[in-house]
Tab-separated table of C-alpha atoms in Angstrom:
chain	number	residue	atom	x	y	z
Y	1048	MET	CA	-88.882	40.015	0.819
Y	1049	PRO	CA	-91.733	41.005	0.317
Y	1050	PHE	CA	-91.278	44.615	-0.831
Y	1051	PRO	CA	-91.501	47.173	2.035
Y	1052	PHE	CA	-94.267	49.411	0.739
Y	1053	THR	CA	-94.745	52.885	2.214
Y	1054	LEU	CA	-98.387	53.390	3.100
Y	1055	PRO	CA	-99.833	56.562	1.551
Y	1056	THR	CA	-101.512	59.314	3.527
Y	1057	THR	CA	-104.554	61.296	2.498
Y	1058	SER	CA	-106.287	64.618	3.104
Y	1059	SER	CA	-109.425	65.260	5.131
Y	1060	VAL	CA	-112.609	65.266	3.042
Y	1061	LEU	CA	-116.264	65.825	3.998
Y	1062	LEU	CA	-118.041	63.529	1.537
Y	1063	SER	CA	-121.425	65.112	2.224
Y	1064	ASP	CA	-120.105	68.317	0.603
Y	1065	PHE	CA	-119.766	66.431	-2.674
Y	1066	LEU	CA	-122.405	63.676	-2.520
Y	1067	LYS	CA	-126.034	63.497	-1.425
Y	1068	SER	CA	-128.542	60.672	-1.277
Y	1069	ALA	CA	-132.299	61.037	-1.388
Y	1070	THR	CA	-132.946	57.445	-0.298
Y	1071	HIS	CA	-130.099	57.017	2.211
Y	1072	PRO	CA	-129.185	60.520	3.430
Y	1073	SER	CA	-126.946	59.263	6.258
Y	1074	LEU	CA	-124.650	57.273	3.953
Y	1075	PRO	CA	-122.218	60.111	2.963
Y	1076	LEU	CA	-121.944	61.198	6.621
Y	1077	ALA	CA	-121.203	57.659	7.854
Y	1078	ALA	CA	-118.664	57.148	5.057
Y	1079	THR	CA	-116.921	60.382	6.079
Y	1080	THR	CA	-116.519	59.114	9.633
Y	1081	LYS	CA	-114.986	55.826	8.461
Y	1082	ARG	CA	-112.659	57.678	6.093
Y	1083	SER	CA	-111.493	60.040	8.837
Y	1084	VAL	CA	-110.560	57.080	11.031
Y	1085	LEU	CA	-108.503	55.699	8.140
Y	1086	LYS	CA	-106.841	59.074	7.548
Y	1087	ASP	CA	-105.777	59.288	11.206
Y	1088	ALA	CA	-104.491	55.707	11.225
Y	1089	LEU	CA	-102.335	56.300	8.139
Y	1090	LYS	CA	-100.820	59.521	9.477
Y	1091	LYS	CA	-100.096	57.989	12.879
Y	1092	HIS	CA	-98.523	54.965	11.180
Y	1093	LYS	CA	-96.161	57.151	9.179
Y	1094	ARG	CA	-94.944	59.002	12.269
Y	1095	LEU	CA	-94.098	55.825	14.169
Y	1096	ALA	CA	-90.563	54.524	14.423
Y	1097	PRO	CA	-89.844	51.707	11.903
Y	1098	ARG	CA	-89.732	49.055	14.630
Y	1099	ASP	CA	-93.158	50.123	15.966
Y	1100	ARG	CA	-94.990	50.107	12.622
Y	1101	THR	CA	-95.367	46.335	12.524
Y	1102	ALA	CA	-97.501	46.304	15.667
Y	1103	HIS	CA	-99.617	49.147	14.231
Y	1104	LEU	CA	-100.402	47.369	10.937
Y	1105	PRO	CA	-103.525	45.549	12.251
Y	1106	ILE	CA	-104.993	48.929	13.238
Y	1107	VAL	CA	-104.447	50.264	9.719
Y	1108	HIS	CA	-105.911	47.070	8.248
Y	1109	ASP	CA	-109.054	47.330	10.382
Y	1110	ALA	CA	-109.472	51.019	9.495
Y	1111	VAL	CA	-109.249	50.521	5.745
Y	1112	ALA	CA	-111.368	47.342	5.865
Y	1113	SER	CA	-114.109	49.243	7.737
Y	1114	TYR	CA	-114.140	52.071	5.189
Y	1115	ILE	CA	-114.215	49.916	2.037
Y	1116	PRO	CA	-117.892	48.746	2.344
Y	1117	TYR	CA	-119.094	52.354	2.558
Y	1118	LEU	CA	-116.797	53.466	-0.260
Y	1119	LEU	CA	-117.906	50.664	-2.572
Y	1120	ALA	CA	-121.548	51.441	-1.761
Y	1121	LEU	CA	-120.998	55.051	-2.834
Y	1122	ASN	CA	-119.105	53.909	-5.922
Y	1123	ALA	CA	-121.866	51.501	-6.945
Y	1124	ALA	CA	-124.617	54.056	-6.306
Y	1125	SER	CA	-122.791	56.714	-8.335
Y	1126	GLY	CA	-122.922	54.352	-11.312
Y	1127	PHE	CA	-126.701	53.904	-10.911
Y	1128	GLY	CA	-126.197	50.421	-9.491
Y	1129	ASP	CA	-127.818	48.591	-6.635
Y	1130	VAL	CA	-126.134	48.171	-3.273
Y	1131	GLY	CA	-127.053	44.657	-2.281
Y	1132	PRO	CA	-130.832	44.201	-2.426
Y	1133	GLU	CA	-131.550	47.939	-2.201
Y	1134	ARG	CA	-131.594	50.764	-4.685
Y	1135	VAL	CA	-129.523	53.751	-3.531
Y	1136	ASP	CA	-130.174	57.086	-5.195
Y	1137	LEU	CA	-126.919	59.090	-5.060
Y	1138	GLY	CA	-126.533	62.586	-6.457
Y	1139	VAL	CA	-123.338	64.525	-7.072
Y	1140	LYS	CA	-123.266	68.100	-5.809
Y	1141	LYS	CA	-119.830	68.678	-7.320
Y	1142	PRO	CA	-116.922	66.433	-8.404
Y	1143	LEU	CA	-115.142	64.824	-5.477
Y	1144	GLU	CA	-111.625	66.196	-4.887
Y	1145	VAL	CA	-109.201	64.246	-2.703
Y	1146	GLU	CA	-105.460	64.131	-2.115
Y	1147	TRP	CA	-103.427	60.946	-1.721
Y	1148	ARG	CA	-99.669	60.669	-1.229
Y	1149	SER	CA	-98.120	59.087	-4.319
Y	1150	THR	CA	-95.587	56.791	-2.642
Y	1151	LEU	CA	-94.583	54.775	-5.731
Y	1152	SER	CA	-93.823	57.707	-8.017
Y	1153	ALA	CA	-90.194	58.497	-8.748
Y	1154	THR	CA	-89.036	61.508	-6.725
Y	1155	LEU	CA	-85.751	63.304	-6.217
Y	1156	PRO	CA	-83.673	62.022	-3.276
Y	1157	GLY	CA	-84.523	63.740	-0.022
Y	1158	ARG	CA	-87.883	65.036	-1.204
Y	1159	GLU	CA	-91.315	64.012	0.025
Y	1160	PRO	CA	-93.445	62.200	-2.581
Y	1161	PRO	CA	-96.136	64.472	-4.036
Y	1162	ARG	CA	-99.749	64.491	-2.890
Y	1163	PRO	CA	-101.648	65.362	-6.081
Y	1164	LYS	CA	-105.274	66.434	-6.126
Y	1165	LEU	CA	-107.485	63.742	-7.678
Y	1166	VAL	CA	-110.971	64.265	-9.048
Y	1167	GLY	CA	-113.497	61.455	-8.955
Y	1168	LEU	CA	-114.715	58.679	-6.701
Y	1169	HIS	CA	-112.915	56.024	-8.774
Y	1170	HIS	CA	-109.507	57.473	-7.818
Y	1171	GLU	CA	-110.506	57.323	-4.159
Y	1172	THR	CA	-111.458	53.678	-4.656
Y	1173	ALA	CA	-108.182	52.848	-6.408
Y	1174	PHE	CA	-105.983	54.358	-3.692
Y	1175	THR	CA	-108.016	52.865	-0.836
Y	1176	LEU	CA	-107.923	49.323	-2.235
Y	1177	SER	CA	-104.227	49.711	-3.096
Y	1178	THR	CA	-103.582	50.726	0.506
Y	1179	LEU	CA	-105.298	47.540	1.659
Y	1180	ALA	CA	-103.106	45.482	-0.685
Y	1181	TYR	CA	-99.955	47.211	0.596
Y	1182	THR	CA	-101.043	46.454	4.162
Y	1183	HIS	CA	-101.380	42.740	3.358
Y	1184	SER	CA	-97.873	42.725	1.853
Y	1185	LEU	CA	-96.472	44.410	4.974
Y	1186	LEU	CA	-98.277	41.894	7.195
Y	1187	ALA	CA	-96.609	39.134	5.166
Y	1188	ARG	CA	-93.240	40.805	5.823
Y	1189	SER	CA	-93.915	40.755	9.545
Y	1190	GLN	CA	-94.506	36.992	9.363
Y	1191	LEU	CA	-91.394	36.313	7.278
Y	1192	ARG	CA	-89.090	38.485	9.340
Y	1193	MET	CA	-88.537	35.696	11.839
Y	1194	LEU	CA	-87.247	33.482	9.019
Y	1195	GLN	CA	-84.609	36.090	8.128
Y	1196	GLU	CA	-83.329	36.479	11.651
Y	1197	ALA	CA	-80.479	34.273	12.805
Y	1198	THR	CA	-82.665	32.352	15.257
Y	1199	MET	CA	-83.557	28.706	15.472
Y	1200	LEU	CA	-87.137	27.864	14.547
Y	1201	SER	CA	-88.959	24.590	14.724
Y	1202	THR	CA	-90.543	23.105	11.628
Y	1203	GLU	CA	-94.009	23.969	12.939
Y	1204	GLN	CA	-93.062	27.621	13.557
Y	1205	ARG	CA	-91.521	27.951	10.114
Y	1206	THR	CA	-94.540	26.372	8.427
Y	1207	SER	CA	-96.983	28.583	10.353
Y	1208	ALA	CA	-95.104	31.774	9.447
Y	1209	VAL	CA	-94.852	30.834	5.771
Y	1210	SER	CA	-98.528	29.859	5.558
Y	1211	ALA	CA	-99.691	33.136	7.113
Y	1212	ALA	CA	-97.432	35.165	4.816
Y	1213	MET	CA	-98.637	33.223	1.791
Y	1214	LYS	CA	-102.256	33.975	2.671
Y	1215	HIS	CA	-101.554	37.711	2.923
Y	1216	LEU	CA	-99.672	37.800	-0.388
Y	1217	LEU	CA	-102.424	35.953	-2.250
Y	1218	GLU	CA	-104.950	38.407	-0.810
Y	1219	ALA	CA	-102.811	41.317	-2.048
Y	1220	HIS	CA	-102.648	39.708	-5.505
Y	1221	SER	CA	-106.425	39.280	-5.593
Y	1222	ILE	CA	-107.024	42.912	-4.598
Y	1223	HIS	CA	-104.767	44.183	-7.381
Y	1224	LYS	CA	-106.557	41.942	-9.883
Y	1225	TYR	CA	-109.918	43.209	-8.641
Y	1226	LEU	CA	-108.768	46.779	-9.197
Y	1227	LEU	CA	-107.857	45.945	-12.783
Y	1228	SER	CA	-111.365	44.540	-13.322
Y	1229	LEU	CA	-112.981	47.903	-12.474
Y	1230	PRO	CA	-113.611	49.720	-15.773
Y	1231	SER	CA	-113.167	53.164	-14.213
Y	1232	VAL	CA	-109.707	52.181	-12.911
Y	1233	SER	CA	-108.424	50.171	-15.872
Y	1234	ALA	CA	-109.390	52.972	-18.307
Y	1235	ALA	CA	-108.098	55.875	-16.177
Y	1236	LYS	CA	-105.592	58.230	-17.819
Y	1237	ASP	CA	-103.375	61.009	-16.486
Y	1238	VAL	CA	-103.319	59.479	-13.004
Y	1239	PRO	CA	-100.394	59.053	-10.576
Y	1240	ALA	CA	-98.089	56.142	-11.258
Y	1241	ASP	CA	-99.429	54.319	-8.191
Y	1242	ILE	CA	-102.839	53.591	-9.757
Y	1243	GLN	CA	-101.931	53.295	-13.414
Y	1244	PRO	CA	-103.111	49.953	-14.886
Y	1245	SER	CA	-99.547	48.906	-15.765
Y	1246	THR	CA	-98.369	49.526	-12.196
Y	1247	ILE	CA	-101.314	47.677	-10.640
Y	1248	SER	CA	-100.726	44.722	-12.988
Y	1249	ALA	CA	-97.023	44.697	-12.074
Y	1250	LEU	CA	-97.846	44.738	-8.350
Y	1251	ALA	CA	-100.222	41.807	-8.847
Y	1252	SER	CA	-97.421	39.856	-10.580
Y	1253	ILE	CA	-94.955	40.718	-7.806
Y	1254	ALA	CA	-97.350	39.549	-5.088
Y	1255	LEU	CA	-97.977	36.253	-6.916
Y	1256	ALA	CA	-94.241	35.762	-7.506
Y	1257	GLU	CA	-93.554	36.305	-3.798
Y	1258	ALA	CA	-96.347	33.927	-2.777
Y	1259	THR	CA	-95.010	31.305	-5.204
Y	1260	LEU	CA	-91.413	31.679	-4.131
Y	1261	ILE	CA	-92.058	31.193	-0.424
Y	1262	VAL	CA	-93.836	27.897	-1.120
Y	1263	VAL	CA	-90.461	26.194	-1.008
Y	1264	SER	CA	-89.322	28.120	2.074
Y	1265	LYS	CA	-91.102	25.924	4.590
Y	1266	ASP	CA	-89.594	22.771	3.020
Y	1267	ASP	CA	-86.119	24.151	2.238
Y	1268	PRO	CA	-83.779	22.608	4.842
Y	1269	TYR	CA	-80.657	24.075	3.228
Y	1270	ALA	CA	-81.655	27.698	3.844
Y	1271	ALA	CA	-82.663	26.785	7.413
Y	1272	ALA	CA	-79.315	25.050	8.003
Y	1273	VAL	CA	-77.347	28.079	6.778
Y	1274	SER	CA	-79.452	30.352	8.998
Y	1275	ASP	CA	-78.867	28.140	12.050
Y	1276	ASP	CA	-75.157	28.038	11.274
Y	1277	ARG	CA	-74.992	31.838	11.578
Y	1278	ASN	CA	-76.750	31.763	14.941
Y	1279	GLU	CA	-74.114	32.225	17.648
Y	1280	SER	CA	-76.334	30.623	20.289
Y	1281	ASN	CA	-76.699	27.405	18.299
Y	1282	LYS	CA	-74.543	24.684	19.874
Y	1283	ASP	CA	-75.947	21.705	17.991
Y	1284	TRP	CA	-72.795	21.481	15.863
Y	1285	MET	CA	-70.917	20.251	18.959
Y	1286	TYR	CA	-72.709	16.916	19.090
Y	1287	LYS	CA	-74.551	16.371	15.783
Y	1288	ALA	CA	-74.419	17.321	12.151
Y	1289	PRO	CA	-77.308	19.274	10.632
Y	1290	SER	CA	-80.095	17.030	9.412
Y	1291	ILE	CA	-80.845	17.575	5.720
Y	1292	PRO	CA	-83.857	15.505	4.645
Y	1293	LYS	CA	-84.436	14.742	0.995
Y	1294	VAL	CA	-86.476	17.322	-0.860
Y	1295	ARG	CA	-88.503	17.271	-4.057
Y	1296	ALA	CA	-85.789	19.296	-5.697
Y	1297	HIS	CA	-86.962	19.107	-9.314
Y	1298	LEU	CA	-90.523	20.127	-8.367
Y	1299	PHE	CA	-89.221	23.016	-6.269
Y	1300	ALA	CA	-87.080	24.178	-9.188
Y	1301	ARG	CA	-90.105	24.357	-11.482
Y	1302	ILE	CA	-92.089	26.279	-8.848
Y	1303	CYS	CA	-89.238	28.781	-8.565
Y	1304	LEU	CA	-89.161	29.168	-12.344
Y	1305	ALA	CA	-92.877	30.004	-12.314
Y	1306	ALA	CA	-92.119	32.726	-9.748
Y	1307	ALA	CA	-89.346	34.017	-12.014
Y	1308	GLU	CA	-91.821	34.317	-14.891
Y	1309	HIS	CA	-94.190	36.438	-12.794
Y	1310	ALA	CA	-91.332	38.642	-11.615
Y	1311	GLY	CA	-90.189	39.024	-15.216
Y	1312	GLN	CA	-93.659	40.236	-16.203
Y	1313	ALA	CA	-93.568	42.835	-13.423
Y	1314	GLN	CA	-90.088	43.917	-14.476
Y	1315	GLY	CA	-91.334	44.582	-18.004
Y	1316	LEU	CA	-94.393	46.538	-16.808
Y	1317	LEU	CA	-92.496	48.848	-14.448
Y	1318	GLY	CA	-91.052	51.426	-16.788
Y	1319	PRO	CA	-88.024	53.306	-15.420
Y	1320	GLY	CA	-88.358	57.007	-14.788
Y	1321	LYS	CA	-91.949	57.157	-13.494
Y	1322	ILE	CA	-91.808	54.433	-10.823
Y	1323	ASP	CA	-89.683	54.448	-7.687
Y	1324	ALA	CA	-86.262	53.034	-8.548
Y	1325	ASP	CA	-86.299	50.772	-5.472
Y	1326	LEU	CA	-89.419	48.968	-6.729
Y	1327	VAL	CA	-87.949	48.514	-10.218
Y	1328	LYS	CA	-84.718	47.137	-8.740
Y	1329	TYR	CA	-86.702	44.869	-6.422
Y	1330	ALA	CA	-88.593	43.310	-9.349
Y	1331	THR	CA	-85.259	42.670	-11.099
Y	1332	ASP	CA	-83.705	41.114	-7.984
Y	1333	LEU	CA	-86.832	39.023	-7.387
Y	1334	ARG	CA	-86.457	37.462	-10.820
Y	1335	ARG	CA	-82.733	36.841	-10.185
Y	1336	THR	CA	-83.465	35.243	-6.816
Y	1337	ALA	CA	-86.125	32.951	-8.259
Y	1338	ARG	CA	-83.915	31.754	-11.127
Y	1339	GLY	CA	-80.915	31.353	-8.834
Y	1340	LYS	CA	-82.987	29.311	-6.402
Y	1341	ALA	CA	-84.252	27.155	-9.284
Y	1342	ALA	CA	-80.689	26.468	-10.428
Y	1343	ARG	CA	-79.718	25.581	-6.857
Y	1344	PHE	CA	-82.548	23.034	-6.566
Y	1345	LEU	CA	-81.540	21.502	-9.903
Y	1346	ALA	CA	-78.017	21.235	-8.465
Y	1347	ILE	CA	-79.404	19.427	-5.416
Y	1348	ASP	CA	-81.357	17.092	-7.695
Y	1349	ALA	CA	-78.159	16.252	-9.608
Y	1350	GLU	CA	-76.111	15.741	-6.432
Y	1351	LEU	CA	-78.741	13.430	-4.931
Y	1352	SER	CA	-78.421	11.329	-8.100
Y	1353	GLY	CA	-74.652	11.022	-7.575
Y	1354	LYS	CA	-73.732	13.629	-10.231
Y	1355	THR	CA	-71.596	15.896	-8.063
Y	1356	GLY	CA	-69.791	17.440	-11.047
Y	1357	GLU	CA	-73.058	18.417	-12.701
Y	1358	GLY	CA	-74.334	19.720	-9.360
Y	1359	LEU	CA	-71.303	22.010	-9.072
Y	1360	ALA	CA	-71.977	23.259	-12.605
Y	1361	TRP	CA	-75.563	24.069	-11.652
Y	1362	LEU	CA	-74.292	25.992	-8.602
Y	1363	GLN	CA	-72.018	28.020	-10.854
Y	1364	GLY	CA	-75.058	28.765	-12.983
Y	1365	ALA	CA	-76.960	29.790	-9.850
Y	1366	ARG	CA	-74.235	32.285	-8.987
Y	1367	LYS	CA	-74.451	33.596	-12.547
Y	1368	GLU	CA	-78.225	34.045	-12.268
Y	1369	LEU	CA	-77.800	35.837	-8.932
Y	1370	GLY	CA	-75.289	38.213	-10.494
Y	1371	LEU	CA	-72.357	37.169	-8.289
Y	1372	ALA	CA	-69.240	38.008	-10.278
Y	1373	PHE	CA	-66.593	37.110	-7.689
Y	1374	GLU	CA	-64.732	33.787	-7.547
Y	1375	LEU	CA	-64.507	31.272	-4.720
Y	1376	LYS	CA	-61.207	29.711	-3.692
Y	1377	ASP	CA	-61.186	27.120	-0.927
Y	1378	GLY	CA	-64.687	28.266	-0.017
Y	1379	GLN	CA	-63.586	31.875	0.495
Y	1380	ARG	CA	-64.521	34.937	-1.541
Y	1381	LYS	CA	-61.693	36.586	-3.410
Y	1382	GLY	CA	-61.203	40.073	-4.793
Y	1383	LEU	CA	-62.867	43.421	-4.213
Y	1384	LYS	CA	-66.214	42.124	-5.446
Y	1385	GLY	CA	-66.142	39.445	-2.783
Y	1386	LEU	CA	-65.415	42.068	-0.119
Y	1387	LYS	CA	-68.302	44.190	-1.410
Y	1388	GLN	CA	-70.656	41.199	-1.215
Y	1389	SER	CA	-69.619	40.485	2.389
Y	1390	TRP	CA	-70.136	44.129	3.314
Y	1391	GLN	CA	-73.621	44.139	1.777
Y	1392	GLU	CA	-74.547	41.000	3.713
Y	1393	ARG	CA	-73.441	42.557	7.015
Y	1394	ARG	CA	-75.536	45.637	6.266
Y	1395	GLU	CA	-78.553	43.450	5.517
Y	1396	ASP	CA	-78.071	41.536	8.788
Y	1397	LYS	CA	-78.072	44.826	10.702
Y	1398	ARG	CA	-81.258	45.930	8.953
Y	1399	VAL	CA	-82.961	42.695	9.982
Y	1400	GLU	CA	-81.719	43.088	13.546
Y	1401	LYS	CA	-82.871	46.713	13.826
Y	1402	GLY	CA	-86.165	46.192	11.994
Y	1403	GLY	CA	-85.315	48.532	9.125
Y	1404	GLU	CA	-86.054	48.142	5.435
Y	1405	TRP	CA	-84.538	44.699	5.057
Y	1406	GLY	CA	-85.272	42.522	2.066
Y	1407	MET	CA	-84.840	45.210	-0.586
Y	1408	ASP	CA	-82.759	42.657	-2.529
Y	1409	ALA	CA	-85.705	40.180	-2.636
Y	1410	GLY	CA	-83.670	37.577	-0.721
Y	1411	LYS	CA	-80.784	37.539	-3.203
Y	1412	LEU	CA	-78.047	37.837	-0.560
Y	1413	GLU	CA	-79.559	35.055	1.557
Y	1414	GLU	CA	-79.770	32.750	-1.464
Y	1415	ALA	CA	-76.147	33.570	-2.338
Y	1416	ARG	CA	-75.079	32.321	1.103
Y	1417	VAL	CA	-76.828	28.997	0.564
Y	1418	VAL	CA	-75.283	28.559	-2.899
Y	1419	GLU	CA	-71.782	29.342	-1.631
Y	1420	THR	CA	-72.128	26.977	1.331
Y	1421	LEU	CA	-73.165	24.090	-0.921
Y	1422	GLU	CA	-70.492	24.891	-3.493
Y	1423	ALA	CA	-67.714	24.908	-0.872
Y	1424	LYS	CA	-68.943	21.629	0.656
Y	1425	TRP	CA	-69.404	19.788	-2.646
Y	1426	ASP	CA	-66.169	21.067	-4.147
Y	1427	LYS	CA	-64.233	19.733	-1.166
Y	1428	GLU	CA	-65.971	16.358	-1.426
Y	1429	ASN	CA	-65.443	16.190	-5.180
Y	1430	SER	CA	-61.758	16.966	-4.821
Y	1431	THR	CA	-61.094	14.299	-2.177
Y	1432	VAL	CA	-63.603	11.448	-2.621
Y	1433	ASN	CA	-65.374	11.150	-5.951
Y	1434	VAL	CA	-63.552	13.186	-8.544
Y	1435	GLN	CA	-65.907	14.189	-11.359
Y	1436	LEU	CA	-65.452	16.684	-14.143
Y	1437	VAL	CA	-67.440	19.888	-13.809
Y	1438	PRO	CA	-69.134	20.621	-17.160
Y	1439	PRO	CA	-69.841	24.191	-18.346
Y	1440	TYR	CA	-72.975	25.685	-16.869
Y	1441	GLU	CA	-74.211	27.591	-19.931
Y	1442	PRO	CA	-75.827	24.553	-21.643
Y	1443	LEU	CA	-77.461	23.586	-18.346
Y	1444	LEU	CA	-79.067	27.009	-17.889
Y	1445	ALA	CA	-80.342	26.857	-21.459
Y	1446	SER	CA	-82.013	23.510	-20.709
Y	1447	MET	CA	-83.988	24.653	-17.655
Y	1448	PRO	CA	-87.489	23.135	-17.493
Y	1449	THR	CA	-90.676	25.150	-17.700
Y	1450	GLY	CA	-92.248	26.668	-14.622
Y	1451	ARG	CA	-95.070	25.023	-12.724
Y	1452	GLU	CA	-97.793	27.056	-11.048
Y	1453	TYR	CA	-98.542	26.177	-7.456
Y	1454	HIS	CA	-101.326	28.596	-6.524
Y	1455	SER	CA	-104.806	29.002	-7.948
Y	1456	PRO	CA	-105.629	32.525	-6.715
Y	1457	GLN	CA	-109.245	33.134	-5.829
Y	1458	PRO	CA	-110.967	36.365	-6.898
Y	1459	TYR	CA	-111.233	39.088	-4.304
Y	1460	GLN	CA	-114.586	39.281	-2.561
Y	1461	PRO	CA	-114.950	42.902	-1.410
Y	1462	PRO	CA	-116.816	43.441	1.864
Y	1463	LEU	CA	-120.301	44.868	1.345
Y	1464	LEU	CA	-122.645	46.719	3.644
Y	1465	ASP	CA	-125.091	44.330	5.249
Y	1466	ALA	CA	-128.798	44.938	4.779
Y	1467	GLN	CA	-129.371	46.069	8.371
Y	1468	THR	CA	-126.616	48.686	8.274
Y	1469	LEU	CA	-127.785	49.969	4.907
Y	1470	ALA	CA	-131.367	50.189	6.171
Y	1471	LEU	CA	-130.224	52.416	9.026
Y	1472	MET	CA	-128.865	54.870	6.451
Y	1473	ARG	CA	-132.420	55.700	5.361
Y	1474	ALA	CA	-132.942	57.835	8.450
Y	1475	PRO	CA	-131.963	61.470	7.906
Y	1476	PRO	CA	-129.008	62.648	9.984
Y	1477	ASP	CA	-129.578	64.826	13.010
Y	1478	PRO	CA	-129.202	68.493	11.983
Y	1479	GLU	CA	-126.724	68.957	14.842
Y	1480	GLU	CA	-124.790	65.778	14.014
Y	1481	ARG	CA	-121.350	66.303	12.544
Y	1482	ALA	CA	-119.184	63.727	10.857
Y	1483	PHE	CA	-115.957	62.789	12.625
Y	1484	ARG	CA	-113.233	64.710	10.797
Y	1485	GLY	CA	-110.331	63.021	12.595
Y	1486	ASP	CA	-107.782	64.148	15.153
Y	1487	GLU	CA	-105.041	64.710	12.583
Y	1488	GLU	CA	-104.752	68.017	10.763
Y	1489	ASP	CA	-104.057	68.083	7.032
Y	1490	SER	CA	-101.113	70.419	7.634
Y	1491	GLY	CA	-99.760	68.339	10.482
Y	1492	GLY	CA	-96.373	66.677	10.220
Y	1493	GLU	CA	-96.384	63.183	8.723
Y	1494	GLU	CA	-92.730	62.256	9.080
Y	1495	TYR	CA	-91.352	60.107	11.883
Y	1496	GLY	CA	-90.786	62.455	14.815
Y	1497	GLY	CA	-92.723	65.221	13.077
Y	1498	ARG	CA	-95.381	65.697	15.796
Y	1499	LYS	CA	-95.167	69.077	17.495
Y	1500	SER	CA	-94.318	68.746	21.171
Y	1501	GLU	CA	-96.373	70.555	23.796
Y	1502	PRO	CA	-94.809	73.586	25.535
Y	1503	VAL	CA	-93.537	72.849	29.027
Y	1504	GLY	CA	-96.385	73.115	31.521
Y	1505	ALA	CA	-99.079	73.486	28.862
Y	1506	PHE	CA	-102.384	71.695	29.044
Y	1507	PRO	CA	-102.487	68.931	26.371
Y	1508	GLY	CA	-103.954	70.156	23.108
Y	1509	THR	CA	-103.350	73.892	23.750
Y	1510	SER	CA	-99.938	74.309	22.099
Y	1511	GLN	CA	-101.440	76.690	19.526
Y	1512	ASP	CA	-102.212	79.162	22.323
Y	1513	TYR	CA	-98.546	79.629	23.199
Y	1514	GLY	CA	-96.080	81.777	21.312
Y	1515	ARG	CA	-96.552	83.662	18.059
Y	1516	SER	CA	-96.377	80.606	15.828
Y	1517	GLY	CA	-97.814	77.113	16.002
Y	1518	THR	CA	-94.730	75.654	14.301
Y	1519	GLY	CA	-92.183	76.103	17.025
Y	1520	ASN	CA	-91.736	75.585	20.764
Y	1521	SER	CA	-90.192	78.931	21.597
Y	1522	TYR	CA	-92.146	81.332	23.784
Y	1523	TYR	CA	-90.396	84.400	22.405
């Protein structure tokens, strides 16, 4: 959690071949340079090892953020609109043709997602803004990764990480909503699944659900205690018990239920078959995690009121919402399903440790650990100290309260070209000036490790001069 989006890549395009401006002739050339920088950043990001991509995300963010003002200026001028205080006259030589990698479309296993050819400036705008939203979600993942690791964090560190991640997720939600407000995007037909209105709306709901769900993370001492308990270097258990302060359990439960509603909306909008199966499964697991967490907080609320039996019933309901079908006996998992759950948790721990695609279950396995820890502890106390009957959990789940919204998302304010920069575009470009086309070739490898190595002893950048083919390293 959040979803590990794959950033799309794009082809090289000379915008001045498609667009011309009588009032600001340098604008298409300057926009081409900014776009080429973005193209290079995306291709370099895709070739990096998974552990190195996190450090490269700010570079991608700066590249796409620098290109957006120029792109939106072209988009506004193409619709006979003003760019800030100025009137920009933009003519179309021929329809713009670009290629973007469709990373959210369903593809056969082992095959690269397609890179369809798109016609129109509005498709370029949709993919560029979507890329910015994906980058914010990935930056939120980088902040939350420390919470998933089995390391001890102070309250200040946990709060800082959650607050930064929340800010990124709300920004991603606002960008998706802004895309839906563009008439050319919301009315587009026959477009890749990535920029279809239903997909963009689902991604906005997922981002808001994630931002809502992590509200309780900074004030959830139970999840922190379970994480510290798994840390082998933690020796606090030798001299003190974990401190569990009282929480506003009922309020947290309603916040989690609001997150579940948003995830449910995304689940309904992501139709199977066209969208990547991992994203569809993630939306389903996100809803399960939110409802399971809500049931767990209602269990805590009941236990704090002295109703241990009802609390245990709520925990059983939480396991039902999380989809855990195995039974617990003396705090231990039983049966093949319990072994499968333990194996999945070990795999997830290794992904977190190695920096891979962790969190594909939307935090469901981590929440299951917290529920099982509380259930084992309370069941032991209920069996030895205060014996209370455990009622059935079905009526309790049916009586869940309504969700309560926590965030009031602000509309996205796209960056615009300042008046001074736009005024400089009035000067005609130098006839010998050429737009920066980027260092990355369109036919170059995009996969991790796909860069062609230089022949031994060759001067850097002259590999094409050696051998009969530029695709291999053999001299013969």
